[in-house]
mmCIF file of C-alpha atoms in Angstrom:
data_model
loop_
_atom_site.group_PDB
_atom_site.id
_atom_site.type_symbol
_atom_site.label_atom_id
_atom_site.label_comp_id
_atom_site.label_asym_id
_atom_site.label_seq_id
_atom_site.Cartn_x
_atom_site.Cartn_y
_atom_site.Cartn_z
ATOM 1 C CA UNK A 71 0.000 0.000 0.000
ATOM 2 C CA UNK A 72 1.213 3.492 -0.849
ATOM 3 C CA UNK A 73 0.002 5.833 1.910
ATOM 4 C CA UNK A 74 1.467 8.904 0.211
ATOM 5 C CA UNK A 75 -1.191 10.969 -1.505
ATOM 6 C CA UNK A 76 -0.922 14.196 -3.476
ATOM 7 C CA UNK A 77 -2.037 17.563 -2.135
ATOM 8 C CA UNK A 78 -5.788 17.917 -2.390
ATOM 9 C CA UNK A 79 -6.490 14.223 -1.840
ATOM 10 C CA UNK A 80 -9.910 14.001 -0.139
ATOM 11 C CA UNK A 81 -9.970 12.723 3.446
ATOM 12 C CA UNK A 82 -12.921 10.477 2.591
ATOM 13 C CA UNK A 83 -10.900 8.451 0.065
ATOM 14 C CA UNK A 84 -8.402 5.864 1.223
ATOM 15 C CA UNK A 85 -4.921 6.054 -0.345
ATOM 16 C CA UNK A 86 -4.328 4.155 -3.591
ATOM 17 C CA UNK A 87 -3.348 0.589 -2.868
ATOM 18 C CA UNK A 88 -5.194 0.453 0.462
ATOM 19 C CA UNK A 89 -7.890 -2.186 0.746
ATOM 20 C CA UNK A 90 -11.144 -0.937 -0.802
ATOM 21 C CA UNK A 91 -9.590 2.362 -1.846
ATOM 22 C CA UNK A 92 -11.472 2.334 -5.154
ATOM 23 C CA UNK A 93 -14.756 1.709 -3.339
ATOM 24 C CA UNK A 94 -14.144 4.793 -1.181
ATOM 25 C CA UNK A 95 -13.213 6.789 -4.294
ATOM 26 C CA UNK A 96 -16.437 5.784 -6.065
ATOM 27 C CA UNK A 97 -18.548 6.605 -3.003
ATOM 28 C CA UNK A 98 -16.909 10.029 -2.703
ATOM 29 C CA UNK A 99 -17.332 10.769 -6.399
ATOM 30 C CA UNK A 100 -21.009 9.811 -6.280
ATOM 31 C CA UNK A 101 -21.447 12.210 -3.355
ATOM 32 C CA UNK A 102 -20.298 15.057 -5.626
ATOM 33 C CA UNK A 103 -22.809 14.490 -8.406
ATOM 34 C CA UNK A 104 -26.612 14.573 -8.522
ATOM 35 C CA UNK A 105 -28.235 11.487 -6.952
ATOM 36 C CA UNK A 106 -29.749 10.489 -10.307
ATOM 37 C CA UNK A 107 -26.250 9.657 -11.569
ATOM 38 C CA UNK A 108 -26.357 6.524 -9.378
ATOM 39 C CA UNK A 109 -28.949 5.080 -11.753
ATOM 40 C CA UNK A 110 -26.395 4.851 -14.565
ATOM 41 C CA UNK A 111 -24.801 1.405 -14.469
ATOM 42 C CA UNK A 112 -21.975 2.593 -16.708
ATOM 43 C CA UNK A 113 -20.827 5.049 -14.014
ATOM 44 C CA UNK A 114 -20.767 2.321 -11.356
ATOM 45 C CA UNK A 115 -18.985 -0.029 -13.684
ATOM 46 C CA UNK A 116 -16.282 2.398 -14.829
ATOM 47 C CA UNK A 117 -14.962 4.620 -12.023
ATOM 48 C CA UNK A 118 -12.758 6.530 -14.481
ATOM 49 C CA UNK A 119 -15.895 7.596 -16.337
ATOM 50 C CA UNK A 120 -17.561 8.555 -13.056
ATOM 51 C CA UNK A 121 -14.541 10.752 -12.296
ATOM 52 C CA UNK A 122 -15.020 12.460 -15.677
ATOM 53 C CA UNK A 123 -18.709 13.086 -14.957
ATOM 54 C CA UNK A 124 -17.834 14.404 -11.493
ATOM 55 C CA UNK A 125 -15.166 16.710 -12.926
ATOM 56 C CA UNK A 126 -17.647 18.151 -15.408
ATOM 57 C CA UNK A 127 -20.336 18.601 -12.751
ATOM 58 C CA UNK A 128 -18.015 20.233 -10.206
ATOM 59 C CA UNK A 129 -16.534 22.495 -12.886
ATOM 60 C CA UNK A 130 -20.010 23.681 -13.887
ATOM 61 C CA UNK A 131 -20.889 24.354 -10.246
ATOM 62 C CA UNK A 132 -17.678 26.298 -9.723
ATOM 63 C CA UNK A 133 -18.365 28.433 -12.778
ATOM 64 C CA UNK A 134 -21.929 29.051 -11.558
ATOM 65 C CA UNK A 135 -20.629 30.158 -8.147
ATOM 66 C CA UNK A 136 -18.148 32.513 -9.792
ATOM 67 C CA UNK A 137 -20.850 33.980 -12.021
ATOM 68 C CA UNK A 138 -23.222 34.395 -9.088
ATOM 69 C CA UNK A 139 -20.522 36.103 -7.032
ATOM 70 C CA UNK A 140 -19.831 38.550 -9.869
ATOM 71 C CA UNK A 141 -23.460 39.362 -10.638
ATOM 72 C CA UNK A 142 -25.598 39.026 -7.499
ATOM 73 C CA UNK A 143 -24.969 42.566 -6.279
ATOM 74 C CA UNK A 144 -26.106 44.147 -9.546
ATOM 75 C CA UNK A 145 -28.914 41.745 -10.409
ATOM 76 C CA UNK A 146 -30.625 41.629 -7.008
ATOM 77 C CA UNK A 147 -29.752 45.003 -5.477
ATOM 78 C CA UNK A 148 -33.345 46.213 -5.909
ATOM 79 C CA UNK A 149 -34.898 43.062 -4.419
ATOM 80 C CA UNK A 150 -32.714 42.353 -1.383
ATOM 81 C CA UNK A 151 -31.413 44.376 1.546
ATOM 82 C CA UNK A 152 -27.651 45.040 1.633
ATOM 83 C CA UNK A 153 -27.047 42.514 4.426
ATOM 84 C CA UNK A 154 -28.663 39.773 2.323
ATOM 85 C CA UNK A 155 -26.464 40.691 -0.632
ATOM 86 C CA UNK A 156 -23.359 40.499 1.570
ATOM 87 C CA UNK A 157 -24.500 37.149 2.968
ATOM 88 C CA UNK A 158 -25.033 35.878 -0.576
ATOM 89 C CA UNK A 159 -21.542 36.970 -1.580
ATOM 90 C CA UNK A 160 -20.109 35.172 1.445
ATOM 91 C CA UNK A 161 -22.084 32.048 0.543
ATOM 92 C CA UNK A 162 -20.797 32.193 -3.036
ATOM 93 C CA UNK A 163 -17.228 32.569 -1.736
ATOM 94 C CA UNK A 164 -17.567 29.557 0.569
ATOM 95 C CA UNK A 165 -19.214 27.461 -2.113
ATOM 96 C CA UNK A 166 -16.534 28.462 -4.588
ATOM 97 C CA UNK A 167 -13.796 27.412 -2.176
ATOM 98 C CA UNK A 168 -15.541 24.099 -1.489
ATOM 99 C CA UNK A 169 -15.971 23.388 -5.189
ATOM 100 C CA UNK A 170 -12.378 24.370 -6.010
ATOM 101 C CA UNK A 171 -11.166 21.879 -3.391
ATOM 102 C CA UNK A 172 -13.537 19.244 -4.782
ATOM 103 C CA UNK A 173 -12.236 19.895 -8.304
ATOM 104 C CA UNK A 174 -8.671 19.315 -7.122
ATOM 105 C CA UNK A 175 -9.785 16.153 -5.333
ATOM 106 C CA UNK A 176 -11.527 14.841 -8.434
ATOM 107 C CA UNK A 177 -8.402 15.578 -10.462
ATOM 108 C CA UNK A 178 -6.077 13.587 -8.201
ATOM 109 C CA UNK A 179 -8.529 10.760 -7.511
ATOM 110 C CA UNK A 180 -9.294 10.483 -11.230
ATOM 111 C CA UNK A 181 -5.579 10.307 -11.927
ATOM 112 C CA UNK A 182 -5.140 7.518 -9.407
ATOM 113 C CA UNK A 183 -8.083 5.631 -10.935
ATOM 114 C CA UNK A 184 -6.314 5.903 -14.300
ATOM 115 C CA UNK A 185 -3.201 4.375 -12.748
ATOM 116 C CA UNK A 186 -1.177 7.537 -12.290
ATOM 117 C CA UNK A 187 1.188 7.457 -9.342
ATOM 118 C CA UNK A 188 2.090 10.545 -7.376
ATOM 119 C CA UNK A 189 5.685 10.836 -6.249
ATOM 120 C CA UNK A 190 6.481 13.567 -3.738
ATOM 121 C CA UNK A 191 9.311 15.887 -4.665
ATOM 122 C CA UNK A 192 12.022 16.834 -2.253
#
């Protein structure tokens, strides 16, 4: 078992080579996508494909959070009080940070599922 994982490796996923590591990777990836994705046998059968779907989904969410952050103040200024606008901006910032971390996790987990090995540099 190789317990060394790259930066951004999700805590919920066991290191590559550990018993059941792929099972934990698949479970984590399914947690990132809409529940309806579980109905697709092809995604359960091919974890590399699931990682691709998760990457696309997380990327779209990250872009949506960035767009919302940029536009909420202008688009809803007449409908919401200033404190609600500020709270929305904070929520977009937190969601953006969460999704950026998830995107990095999907990248490294997907790489491991494809057989890539991470070697730490000195």
